[in-house]
mmCIF file of C-alpha atoms in Angstrom:
data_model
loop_
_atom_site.group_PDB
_atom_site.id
_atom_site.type_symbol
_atom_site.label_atom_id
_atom_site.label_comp_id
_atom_site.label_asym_id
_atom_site.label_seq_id
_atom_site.Cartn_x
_atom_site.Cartn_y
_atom_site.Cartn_z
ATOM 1 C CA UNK F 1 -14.401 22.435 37.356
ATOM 2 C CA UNK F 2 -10.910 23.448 37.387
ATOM 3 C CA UNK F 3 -8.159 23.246 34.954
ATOM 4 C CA UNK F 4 -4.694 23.444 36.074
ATOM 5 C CA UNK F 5 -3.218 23.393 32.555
ATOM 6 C CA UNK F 6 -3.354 23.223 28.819
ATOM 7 C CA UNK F 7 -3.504 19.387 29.020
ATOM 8 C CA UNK F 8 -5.997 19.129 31.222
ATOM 9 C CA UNK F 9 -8.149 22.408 29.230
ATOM 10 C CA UNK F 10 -7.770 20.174 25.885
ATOM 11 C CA UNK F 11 -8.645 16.822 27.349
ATOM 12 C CA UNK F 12 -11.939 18.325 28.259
ATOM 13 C CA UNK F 13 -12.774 19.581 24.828
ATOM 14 C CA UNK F 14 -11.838 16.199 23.533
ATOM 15 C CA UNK F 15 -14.278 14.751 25.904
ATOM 16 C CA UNK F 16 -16.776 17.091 24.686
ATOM 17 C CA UNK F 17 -16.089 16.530 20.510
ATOM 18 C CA UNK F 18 -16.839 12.941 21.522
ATOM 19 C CA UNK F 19 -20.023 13.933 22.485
ATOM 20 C CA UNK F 20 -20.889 14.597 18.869
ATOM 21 C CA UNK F 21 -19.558 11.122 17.632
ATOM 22 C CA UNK F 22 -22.848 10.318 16.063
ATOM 23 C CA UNK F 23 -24.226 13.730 14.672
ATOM 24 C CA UNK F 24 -22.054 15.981 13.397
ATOM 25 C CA UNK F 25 -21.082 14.998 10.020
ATOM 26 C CA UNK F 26 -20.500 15.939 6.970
ATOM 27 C CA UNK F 27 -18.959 18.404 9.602
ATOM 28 C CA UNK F 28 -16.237 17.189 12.176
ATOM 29 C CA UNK F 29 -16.548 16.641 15.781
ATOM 30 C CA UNK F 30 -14.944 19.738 17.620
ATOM 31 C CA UNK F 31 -15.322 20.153 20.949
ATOM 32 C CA UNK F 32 -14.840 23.623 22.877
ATOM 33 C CA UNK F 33 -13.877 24.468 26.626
ATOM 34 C CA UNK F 34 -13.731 28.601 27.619
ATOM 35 C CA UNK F 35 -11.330 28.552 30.749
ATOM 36 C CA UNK F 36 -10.551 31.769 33.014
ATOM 37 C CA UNK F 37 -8.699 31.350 36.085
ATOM 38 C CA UNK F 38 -8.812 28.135 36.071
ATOM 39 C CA UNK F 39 -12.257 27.766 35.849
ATOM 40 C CA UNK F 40 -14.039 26.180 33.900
ATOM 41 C CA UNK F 41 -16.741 28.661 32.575
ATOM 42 C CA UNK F 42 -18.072 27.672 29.029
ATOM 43 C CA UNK F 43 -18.063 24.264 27.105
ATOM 44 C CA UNK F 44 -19.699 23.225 23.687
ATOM 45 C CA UNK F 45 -19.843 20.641 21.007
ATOM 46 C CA UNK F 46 -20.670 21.382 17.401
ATOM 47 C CA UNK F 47 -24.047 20.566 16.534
ATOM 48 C CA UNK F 48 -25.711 18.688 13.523
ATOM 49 C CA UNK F 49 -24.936 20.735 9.950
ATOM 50 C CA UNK F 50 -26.292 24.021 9.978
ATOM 51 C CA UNK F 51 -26.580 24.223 13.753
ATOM 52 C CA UNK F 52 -23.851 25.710 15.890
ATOM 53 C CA UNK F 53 -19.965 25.270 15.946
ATOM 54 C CA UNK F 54 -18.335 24.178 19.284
ATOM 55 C CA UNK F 55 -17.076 27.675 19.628
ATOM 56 C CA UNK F 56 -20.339 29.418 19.413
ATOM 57 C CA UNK F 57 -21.879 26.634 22.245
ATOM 58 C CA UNK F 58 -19.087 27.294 24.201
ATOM 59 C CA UNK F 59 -19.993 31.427 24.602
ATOM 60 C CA UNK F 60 -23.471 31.115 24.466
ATOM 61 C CA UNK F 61 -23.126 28.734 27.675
ATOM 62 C CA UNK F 62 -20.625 30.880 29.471
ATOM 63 C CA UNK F 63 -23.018 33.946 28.658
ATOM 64 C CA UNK F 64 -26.496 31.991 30.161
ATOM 65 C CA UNK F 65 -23.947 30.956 33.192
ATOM 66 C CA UNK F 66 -23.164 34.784 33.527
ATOM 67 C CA UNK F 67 -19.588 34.506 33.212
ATOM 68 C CA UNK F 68 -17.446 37.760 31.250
ATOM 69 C CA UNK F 69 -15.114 35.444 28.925
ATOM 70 C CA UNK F 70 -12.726 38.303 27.810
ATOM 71 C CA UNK F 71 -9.477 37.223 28.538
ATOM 72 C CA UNK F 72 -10.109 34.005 28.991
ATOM 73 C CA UNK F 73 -8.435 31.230 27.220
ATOM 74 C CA UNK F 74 -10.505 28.418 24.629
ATOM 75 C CA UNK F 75 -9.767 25.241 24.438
ATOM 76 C CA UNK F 76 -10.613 23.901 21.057
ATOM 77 C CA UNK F 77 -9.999 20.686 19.004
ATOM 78 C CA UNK F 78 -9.753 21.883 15.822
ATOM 79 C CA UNK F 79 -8.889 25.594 14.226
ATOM 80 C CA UNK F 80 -11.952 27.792 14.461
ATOM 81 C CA UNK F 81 -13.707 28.246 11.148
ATOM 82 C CA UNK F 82 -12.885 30.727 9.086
ATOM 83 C CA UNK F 83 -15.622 30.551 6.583
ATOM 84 C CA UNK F 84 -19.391 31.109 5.697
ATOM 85 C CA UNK F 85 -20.747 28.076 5.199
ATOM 86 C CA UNK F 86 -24.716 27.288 7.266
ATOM 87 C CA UNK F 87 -23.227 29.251 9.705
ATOM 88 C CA UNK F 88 -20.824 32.349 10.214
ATOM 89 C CA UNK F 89 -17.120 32.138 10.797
ATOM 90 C CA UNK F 90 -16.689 30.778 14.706
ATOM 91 C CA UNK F 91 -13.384 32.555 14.389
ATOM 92 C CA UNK F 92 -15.201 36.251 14.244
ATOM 93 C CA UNK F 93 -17.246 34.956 17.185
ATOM 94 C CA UNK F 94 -13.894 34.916 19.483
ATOM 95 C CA UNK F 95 -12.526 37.966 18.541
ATOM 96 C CA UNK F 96 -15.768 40.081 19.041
ATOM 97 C CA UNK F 97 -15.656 37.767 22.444
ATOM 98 C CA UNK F 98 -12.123 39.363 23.477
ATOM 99 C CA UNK F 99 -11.311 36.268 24.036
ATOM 100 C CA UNK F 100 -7.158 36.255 25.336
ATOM 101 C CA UNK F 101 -5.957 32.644 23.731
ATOM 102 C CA UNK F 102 -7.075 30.081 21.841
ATOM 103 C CA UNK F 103 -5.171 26.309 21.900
ATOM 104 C CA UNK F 104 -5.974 24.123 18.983
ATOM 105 C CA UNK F 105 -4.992 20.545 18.813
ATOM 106 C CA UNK F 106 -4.778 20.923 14.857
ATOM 107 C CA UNK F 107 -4.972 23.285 12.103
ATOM 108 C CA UNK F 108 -8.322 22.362 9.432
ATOM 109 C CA UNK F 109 -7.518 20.300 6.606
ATOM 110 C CA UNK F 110 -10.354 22.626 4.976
ATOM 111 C CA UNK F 111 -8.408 24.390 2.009
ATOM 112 C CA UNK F 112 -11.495 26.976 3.146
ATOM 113 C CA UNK F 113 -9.815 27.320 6.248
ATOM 114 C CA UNK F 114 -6.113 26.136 6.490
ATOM 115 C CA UNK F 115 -4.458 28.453 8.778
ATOM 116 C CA UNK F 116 -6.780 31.295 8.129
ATOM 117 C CA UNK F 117 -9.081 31.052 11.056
ATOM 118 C CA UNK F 118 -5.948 31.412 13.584
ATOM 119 C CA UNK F 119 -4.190 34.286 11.507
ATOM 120 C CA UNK F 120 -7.645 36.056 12.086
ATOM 121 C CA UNK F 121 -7.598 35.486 15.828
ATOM 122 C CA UNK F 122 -4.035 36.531 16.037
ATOM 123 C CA UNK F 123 -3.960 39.307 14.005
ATOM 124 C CA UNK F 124 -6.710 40.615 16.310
ATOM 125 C CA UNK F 125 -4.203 40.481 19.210
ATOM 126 C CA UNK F 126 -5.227 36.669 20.503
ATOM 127 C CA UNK F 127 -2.394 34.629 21.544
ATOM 128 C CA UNK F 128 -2.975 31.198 19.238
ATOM 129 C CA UNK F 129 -0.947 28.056 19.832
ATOM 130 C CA UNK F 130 -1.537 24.320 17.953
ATOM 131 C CA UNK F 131 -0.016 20.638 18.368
ATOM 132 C CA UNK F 132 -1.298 19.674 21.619
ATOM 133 C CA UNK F 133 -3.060 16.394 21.439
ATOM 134 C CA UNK F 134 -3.392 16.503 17.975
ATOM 135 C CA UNK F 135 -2.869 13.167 17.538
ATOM 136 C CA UNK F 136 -6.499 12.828 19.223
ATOM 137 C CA UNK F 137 -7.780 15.092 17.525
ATOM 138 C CA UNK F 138 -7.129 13.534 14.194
ATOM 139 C CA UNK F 139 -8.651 10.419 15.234
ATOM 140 C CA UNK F 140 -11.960 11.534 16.058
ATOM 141 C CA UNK F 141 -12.121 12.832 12.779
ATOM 142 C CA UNK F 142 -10.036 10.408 10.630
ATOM 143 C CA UNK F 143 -13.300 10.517 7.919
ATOM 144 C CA UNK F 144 -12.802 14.299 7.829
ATOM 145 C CA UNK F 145 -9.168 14.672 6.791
ATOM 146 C CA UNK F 146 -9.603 11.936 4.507
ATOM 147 C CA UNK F 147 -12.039 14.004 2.370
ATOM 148 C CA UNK F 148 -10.609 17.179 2.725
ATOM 149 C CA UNK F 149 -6.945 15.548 2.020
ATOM 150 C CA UNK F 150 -7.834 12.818 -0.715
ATOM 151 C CA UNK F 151 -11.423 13.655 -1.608
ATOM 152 C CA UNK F 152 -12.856 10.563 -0.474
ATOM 153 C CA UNK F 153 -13.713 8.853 2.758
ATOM 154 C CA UNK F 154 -11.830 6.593 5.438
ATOM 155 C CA UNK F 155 -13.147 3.281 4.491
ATOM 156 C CA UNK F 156 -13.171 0.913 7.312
ATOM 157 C CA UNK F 157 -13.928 -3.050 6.298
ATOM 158 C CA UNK F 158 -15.741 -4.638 9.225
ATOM 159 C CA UNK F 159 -14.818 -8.466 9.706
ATOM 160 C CA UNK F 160 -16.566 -11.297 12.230
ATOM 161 C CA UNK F 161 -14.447 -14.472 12.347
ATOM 162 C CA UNK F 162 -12.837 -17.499 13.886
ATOM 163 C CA UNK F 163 -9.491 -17.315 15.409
ATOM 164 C CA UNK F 164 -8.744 -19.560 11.907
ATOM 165 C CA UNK F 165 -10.329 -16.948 9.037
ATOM 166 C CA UNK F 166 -13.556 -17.986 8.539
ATOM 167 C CA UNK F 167 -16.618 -15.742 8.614
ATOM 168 C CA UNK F 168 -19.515 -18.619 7.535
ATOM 169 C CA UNK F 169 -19.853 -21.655 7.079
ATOM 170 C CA UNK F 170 -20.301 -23.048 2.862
ATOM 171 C CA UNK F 171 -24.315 -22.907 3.838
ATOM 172 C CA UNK F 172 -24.116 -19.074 4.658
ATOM 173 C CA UNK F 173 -24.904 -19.674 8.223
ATOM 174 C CA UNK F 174 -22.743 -16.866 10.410
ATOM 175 C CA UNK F 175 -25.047 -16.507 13.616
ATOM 176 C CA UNK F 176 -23.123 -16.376 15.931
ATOM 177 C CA UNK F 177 -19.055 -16.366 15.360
ATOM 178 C CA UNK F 178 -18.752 -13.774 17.687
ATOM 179 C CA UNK F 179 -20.255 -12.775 21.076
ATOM 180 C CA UNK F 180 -22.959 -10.625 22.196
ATOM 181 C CA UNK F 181 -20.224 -8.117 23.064
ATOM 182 C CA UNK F 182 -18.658 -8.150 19.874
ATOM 183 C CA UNK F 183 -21.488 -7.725 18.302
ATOM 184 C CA UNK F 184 -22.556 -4.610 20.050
ATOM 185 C CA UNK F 185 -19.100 -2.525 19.668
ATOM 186 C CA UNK F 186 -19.939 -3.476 16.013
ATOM 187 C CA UNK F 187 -23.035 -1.505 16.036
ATOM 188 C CA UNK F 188 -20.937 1.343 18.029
ATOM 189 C CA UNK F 189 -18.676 1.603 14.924
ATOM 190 C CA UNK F 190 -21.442 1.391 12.590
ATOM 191 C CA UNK F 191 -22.865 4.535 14.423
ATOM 192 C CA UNK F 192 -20.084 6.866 14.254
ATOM 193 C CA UNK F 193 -19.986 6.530 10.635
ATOM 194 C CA UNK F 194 -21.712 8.205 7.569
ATOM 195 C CA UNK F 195 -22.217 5.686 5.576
ATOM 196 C CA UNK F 196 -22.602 1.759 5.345
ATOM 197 C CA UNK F 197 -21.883 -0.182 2.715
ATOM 198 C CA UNK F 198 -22.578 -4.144 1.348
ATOM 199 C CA UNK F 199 -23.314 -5.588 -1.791
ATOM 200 C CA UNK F 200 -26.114 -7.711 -2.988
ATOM 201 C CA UNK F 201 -24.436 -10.856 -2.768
ATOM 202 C CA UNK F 202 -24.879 -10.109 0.999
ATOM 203 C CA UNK F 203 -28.594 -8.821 0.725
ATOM 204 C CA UNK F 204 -29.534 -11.840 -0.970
ATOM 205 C CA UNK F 205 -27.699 -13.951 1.591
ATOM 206 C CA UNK F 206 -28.939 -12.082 4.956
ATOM 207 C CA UNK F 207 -31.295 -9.858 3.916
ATOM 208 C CA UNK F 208 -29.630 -8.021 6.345
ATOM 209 C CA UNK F 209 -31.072 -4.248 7.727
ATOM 210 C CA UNK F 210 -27.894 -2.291 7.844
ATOM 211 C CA UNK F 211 -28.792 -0.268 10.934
ATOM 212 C CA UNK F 212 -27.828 0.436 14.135
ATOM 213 C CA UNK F 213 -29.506 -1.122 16.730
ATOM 214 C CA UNK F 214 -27.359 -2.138 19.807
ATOM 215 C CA UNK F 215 -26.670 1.341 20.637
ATOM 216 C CA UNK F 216 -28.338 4.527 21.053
ATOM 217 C CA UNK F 217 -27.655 6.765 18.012
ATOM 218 C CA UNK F 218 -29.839 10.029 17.044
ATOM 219 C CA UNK F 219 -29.630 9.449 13.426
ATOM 220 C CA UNK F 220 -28.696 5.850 11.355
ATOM 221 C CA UNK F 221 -26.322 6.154 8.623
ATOM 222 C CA UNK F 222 -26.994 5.965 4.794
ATOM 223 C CA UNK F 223 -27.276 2.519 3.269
ATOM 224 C CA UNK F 224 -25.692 1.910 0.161
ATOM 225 C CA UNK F 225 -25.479 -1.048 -2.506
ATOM 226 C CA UNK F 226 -23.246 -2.409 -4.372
ATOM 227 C CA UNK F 227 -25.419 -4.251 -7.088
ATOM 228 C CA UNK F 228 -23.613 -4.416 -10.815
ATOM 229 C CA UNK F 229 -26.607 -5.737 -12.611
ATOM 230 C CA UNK F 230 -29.348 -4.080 -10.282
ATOM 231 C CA UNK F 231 -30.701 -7.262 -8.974
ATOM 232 C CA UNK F 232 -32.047 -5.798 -5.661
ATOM 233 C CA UNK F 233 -35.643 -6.898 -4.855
ATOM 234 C CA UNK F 234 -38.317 -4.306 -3.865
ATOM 235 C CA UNK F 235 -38.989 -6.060 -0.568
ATOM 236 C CA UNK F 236 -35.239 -6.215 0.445
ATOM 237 C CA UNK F 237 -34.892 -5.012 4.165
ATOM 238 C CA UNK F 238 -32.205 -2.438 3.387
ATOM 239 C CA UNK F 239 -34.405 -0.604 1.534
ATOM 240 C CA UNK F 240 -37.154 -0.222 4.837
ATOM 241 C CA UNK F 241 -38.040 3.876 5.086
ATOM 242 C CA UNK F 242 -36.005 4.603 1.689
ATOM 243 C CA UNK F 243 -32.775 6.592 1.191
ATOM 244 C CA UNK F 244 -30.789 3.584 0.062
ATOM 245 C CA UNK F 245 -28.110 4.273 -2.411
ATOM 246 C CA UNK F 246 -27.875 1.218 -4.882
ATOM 247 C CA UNK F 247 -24.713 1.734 -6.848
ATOM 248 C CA UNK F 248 -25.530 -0.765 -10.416
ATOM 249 C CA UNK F 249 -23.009 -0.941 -13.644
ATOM 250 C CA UNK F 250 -26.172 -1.015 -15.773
ATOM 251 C CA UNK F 251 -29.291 1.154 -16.595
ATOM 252 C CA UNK F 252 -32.769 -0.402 -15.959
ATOM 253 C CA UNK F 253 -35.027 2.585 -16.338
ATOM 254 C CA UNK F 254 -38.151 1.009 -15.065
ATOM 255 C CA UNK F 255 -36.064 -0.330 -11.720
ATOM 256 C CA UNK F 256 -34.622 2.521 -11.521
ATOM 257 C CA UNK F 257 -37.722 4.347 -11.355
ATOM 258 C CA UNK F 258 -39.283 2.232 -9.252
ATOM 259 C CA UNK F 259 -36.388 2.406 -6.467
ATOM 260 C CA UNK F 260 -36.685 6.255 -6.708
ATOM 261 C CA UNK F 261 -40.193 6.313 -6.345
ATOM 262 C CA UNK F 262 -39.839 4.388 -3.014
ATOM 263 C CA UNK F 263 -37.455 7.280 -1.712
ATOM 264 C CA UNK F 264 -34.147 5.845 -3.015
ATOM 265 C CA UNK F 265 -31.325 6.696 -5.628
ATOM 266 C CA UNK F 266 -29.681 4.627 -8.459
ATOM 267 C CA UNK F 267 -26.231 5.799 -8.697
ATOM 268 C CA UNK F 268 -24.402 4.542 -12.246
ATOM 269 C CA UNK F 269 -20.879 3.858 -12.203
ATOM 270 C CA UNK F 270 -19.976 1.138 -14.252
ATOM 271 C CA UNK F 271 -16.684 0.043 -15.315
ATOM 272 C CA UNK F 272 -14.466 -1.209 -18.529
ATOM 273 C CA UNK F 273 -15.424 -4.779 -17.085
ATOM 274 C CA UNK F 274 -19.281 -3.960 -16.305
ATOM 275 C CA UNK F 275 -18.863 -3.793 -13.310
ATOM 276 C CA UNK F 276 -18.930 -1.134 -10.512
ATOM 277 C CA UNK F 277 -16.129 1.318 -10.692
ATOM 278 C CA UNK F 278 -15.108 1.291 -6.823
ATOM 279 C CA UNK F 279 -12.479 3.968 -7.030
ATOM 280 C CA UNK F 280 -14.914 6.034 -8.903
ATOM 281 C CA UNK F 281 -17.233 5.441 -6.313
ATOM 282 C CA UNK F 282 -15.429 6.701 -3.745
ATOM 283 C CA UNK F 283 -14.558 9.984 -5.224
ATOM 284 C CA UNK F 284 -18.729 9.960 -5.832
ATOM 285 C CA UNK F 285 -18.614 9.259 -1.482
ATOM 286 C CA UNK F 286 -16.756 11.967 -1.136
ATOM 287 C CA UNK F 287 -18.351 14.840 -3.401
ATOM 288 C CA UNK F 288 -21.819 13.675 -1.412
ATOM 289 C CA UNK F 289 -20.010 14.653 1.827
ATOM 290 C CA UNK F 290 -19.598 11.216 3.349
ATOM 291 C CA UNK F 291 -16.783 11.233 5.962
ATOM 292 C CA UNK F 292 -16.207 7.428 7.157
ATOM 293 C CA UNK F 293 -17.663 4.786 5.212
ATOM 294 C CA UNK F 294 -17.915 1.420 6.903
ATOM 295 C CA UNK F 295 -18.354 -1.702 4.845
ATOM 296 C CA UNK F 296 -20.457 -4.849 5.748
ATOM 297 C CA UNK F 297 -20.110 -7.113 2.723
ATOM 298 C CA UNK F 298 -18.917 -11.185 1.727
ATOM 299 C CA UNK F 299 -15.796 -11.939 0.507
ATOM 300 C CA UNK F 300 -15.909 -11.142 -2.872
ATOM 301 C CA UNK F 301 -16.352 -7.354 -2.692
ATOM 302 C CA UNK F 302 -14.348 -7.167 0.635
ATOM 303 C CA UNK F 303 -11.672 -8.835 -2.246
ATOM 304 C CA UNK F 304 -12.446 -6.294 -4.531
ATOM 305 C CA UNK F 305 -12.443 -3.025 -2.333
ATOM 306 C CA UNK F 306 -8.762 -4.057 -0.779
ATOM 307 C CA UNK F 307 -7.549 -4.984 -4.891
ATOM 308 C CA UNK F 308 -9.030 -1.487 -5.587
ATOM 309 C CA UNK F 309 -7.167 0.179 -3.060
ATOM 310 C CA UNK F 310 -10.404 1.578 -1.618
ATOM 311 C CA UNK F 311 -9.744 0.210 2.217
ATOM 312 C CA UNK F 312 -7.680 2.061 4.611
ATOM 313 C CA UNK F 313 -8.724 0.205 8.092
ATOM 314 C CA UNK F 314 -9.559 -3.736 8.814
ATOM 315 C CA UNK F 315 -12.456 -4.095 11.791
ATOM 316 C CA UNK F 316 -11.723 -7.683 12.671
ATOM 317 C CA UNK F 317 -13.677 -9.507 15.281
ATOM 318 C CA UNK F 318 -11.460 -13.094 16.199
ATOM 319 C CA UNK F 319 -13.647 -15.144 18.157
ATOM 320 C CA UNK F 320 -11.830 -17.829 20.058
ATOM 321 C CA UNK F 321 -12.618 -20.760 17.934
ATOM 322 C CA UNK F 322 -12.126 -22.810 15.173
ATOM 323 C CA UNK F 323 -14.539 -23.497 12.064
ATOM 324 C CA UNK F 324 -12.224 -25.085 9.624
ATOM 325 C CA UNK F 325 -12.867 -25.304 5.452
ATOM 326 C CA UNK F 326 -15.260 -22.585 5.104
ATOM 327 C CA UNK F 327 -15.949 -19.297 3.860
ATOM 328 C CA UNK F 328 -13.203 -16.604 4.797
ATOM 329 C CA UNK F 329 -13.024 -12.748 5.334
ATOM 330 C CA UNK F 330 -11.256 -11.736 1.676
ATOM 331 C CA UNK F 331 -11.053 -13.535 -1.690
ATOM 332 C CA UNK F 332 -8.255 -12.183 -3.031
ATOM 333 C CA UNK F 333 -5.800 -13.831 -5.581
ATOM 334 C CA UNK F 334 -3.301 -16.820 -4.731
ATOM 335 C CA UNK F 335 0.770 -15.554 -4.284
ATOM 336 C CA UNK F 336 3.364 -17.174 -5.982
ATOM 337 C CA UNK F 337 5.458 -14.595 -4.087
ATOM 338 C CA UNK F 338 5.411 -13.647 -0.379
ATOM 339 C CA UNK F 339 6.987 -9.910 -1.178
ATOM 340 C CA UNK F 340 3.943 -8.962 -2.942
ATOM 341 C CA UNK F 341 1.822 -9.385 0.205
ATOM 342 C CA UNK F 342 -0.242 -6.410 1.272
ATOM 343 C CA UNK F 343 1.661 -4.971 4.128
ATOM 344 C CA UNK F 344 -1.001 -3.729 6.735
ATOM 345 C CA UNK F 345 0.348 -2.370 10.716
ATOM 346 C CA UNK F 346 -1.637 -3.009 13.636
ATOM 347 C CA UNK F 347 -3.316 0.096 15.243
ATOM 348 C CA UNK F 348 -4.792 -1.325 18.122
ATOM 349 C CA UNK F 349 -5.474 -4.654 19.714
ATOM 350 C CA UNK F 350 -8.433 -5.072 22.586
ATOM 351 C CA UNK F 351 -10.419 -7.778 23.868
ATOM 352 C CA UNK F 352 -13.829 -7.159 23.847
ATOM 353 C CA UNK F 353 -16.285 -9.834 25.925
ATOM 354 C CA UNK F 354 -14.583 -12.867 24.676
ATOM 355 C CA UNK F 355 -13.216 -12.235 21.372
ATOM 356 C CA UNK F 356 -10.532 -10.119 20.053
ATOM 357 C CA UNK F 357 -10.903 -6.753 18.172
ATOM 358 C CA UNK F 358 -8.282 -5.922 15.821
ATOM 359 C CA UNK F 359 -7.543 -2.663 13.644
ATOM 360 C CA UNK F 360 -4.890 -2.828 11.198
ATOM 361 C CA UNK F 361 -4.480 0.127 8.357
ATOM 362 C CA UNK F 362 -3.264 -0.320 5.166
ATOM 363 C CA UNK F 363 -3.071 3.561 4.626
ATOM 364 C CA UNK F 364 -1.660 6.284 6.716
ATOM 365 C CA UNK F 365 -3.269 9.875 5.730
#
């Protein structure tokens, strides 16, 4: 393949960090091209934690292809590591490569690395540039800057509803709002993530599984509860294989040992109020390595996340119809005053099958 400039050289590696959308977390998704006269001679993705970095991928494929990468220029969407962590700085790896240039599309958020890994490859004589695409860049790992910058995740709140608010109907009954379509770019987003989150109000309700099924993923995501008074029953779906986290306000030793036994983890967090600290928790989210968190929950705790300040990013599904007096997306308190409305901006707009998809942030990193 051939590559007639930097653009072109760092759209490729973006195309290739999106091939680890669904595996390489807690580390981000970095993608690597090796160009040499405009040829394309070496490409990589990071693999799962502990594996390989893009970088690394990228030689070792231009090596089995026979191809002498000195001098050549790498293509990379984030700043080569600088840092032992599973595996050895991917900056050391270009340098002993000769390597000529290196083009980032950002520098790492990691305080480990910050700057580090490119003053390494230039003070080794490697020309190093950043900037280009970086908006991209950041994107694809939105989850990863959040913890490195703030400690905690990007929390996305997923949302299925008519075109006037409402999610169910005052029975429960929510199958199906939304179309087939919708439905499976719902599972899409659930896959990219680390986590996914819902409280037992919603387990009780749906007995829902929490996993992705309408697309092909290598690994599911961790489950986690939000259940104050740890009211979850033994046979509840979201606890199939084990490795649910069930976050309560309140010690029950005999649940609690009961849920571990079965391969899952009681994490206490309560509050002044007795209930579950949800800023707290998020900090907790991020020491455990969890990049994007998506949450799948009722009204009441989406209410609570968004008065907590724990949501960056609405995930709202419109579906082109109308319910009327029913259950709807956020229970949050009644205004007196329009200026204290939560001020959100739209981030994209698409139509997917029939219904509308909508993200809207509340927080700019």
């Amino acid at each position: 393949m051939q590559i007639l400039n930097d653009l072109d050289g760092m759209q490729l590696a973006l195309e290739w960090a999106a091939k680890g959308l669904y595996t390489t977390s807690p580390n981000p998704r970095i993608g690597c091209v090796i160009v040499k006269d405009g040829l394309v001679i070496g490409t990589g993705v990071t693999q799962p934690a502990g594996q390989a970095h893009a970088e690394v991928q990228a030689l070792a494929d231009a090596a089995a292809r026979g191809h002498d990468v000195r001098g050549a220029t790498a293509y990379v969407t984030l700043e080569p590591c600088n840092h032992h962590g599973r595996t050895p700085p991917c900056s050391d790896a270009l340098v002993r490569a000769g390597l000529g240039r290196v083009v980032a599309a950002m520098t790492d958020p990691n305080p480990l690395v910050a700057g580090q890994g490119l003053a390494k490859l230039a003070a080794a004589g490697i020309a190093v540039s950043t900037g280009l695409l970086a908006e991209q860049a950041y994107e694809l790992n939105i989850g990863f800057f959040s913890r490195m910058r703030r400690g905690r995740p990007w929390v996305r709140l997923k949302a299925a509803a008519s075109l006037d608010g409402m999610t169910a109907l005052h029975n429960g009954r929510s199958q199906w709002i939304t179309g087939a379509a919708a439905r499976a770019d719902g599972h899409a987003w659930r896959a990219r993530t680390c986590a996914i989150l819902t409280g037992i109000g919603t387990v009780k309700a749906d007995n829902p599984q929490l996993t992705v099924r309408a697309v092909d993923t290598p690994r599911q995501p961790r489950r986690i509860v939000v259940d104050s008074r740890l009211e979850i029953d033994a046979a509840a779906r979201v606890l199939d294989g084990g490795g649910t986290w069930i976050v309560a306000a309140v010690a029950n030793p005999a649940k609690q040992a009961s849920l571990h036994a079965a391969g899952n983890e009681v994490i206490l967090l309560p509050n002044a109020a007795g209930k579950v600290d949800l800023a707290q928790l998020m900090d907790e989210l991020g020491r455990r390595q969890i990049n994007e968190l998506h949450v799948e929950a009722g009204s009441k705790l989406n209410g609570s996340l968004i008065r907590a300040g724990c949501v960056d990013e609405l995930l709202v599904y419109l579906a082109p119809c109308l319910i009327g007096d029913a259950q709807g997306m956020f229970a949050l308190p009644a205004l007196t005053e329009l200026d204290r409305k939560q001020q959100l901006k739209f981030h994209e707009v698409k139509q997917v099958g029939d219904d509308l998809r909508i993200l809207a942030r509340f927080n700019p990193l």
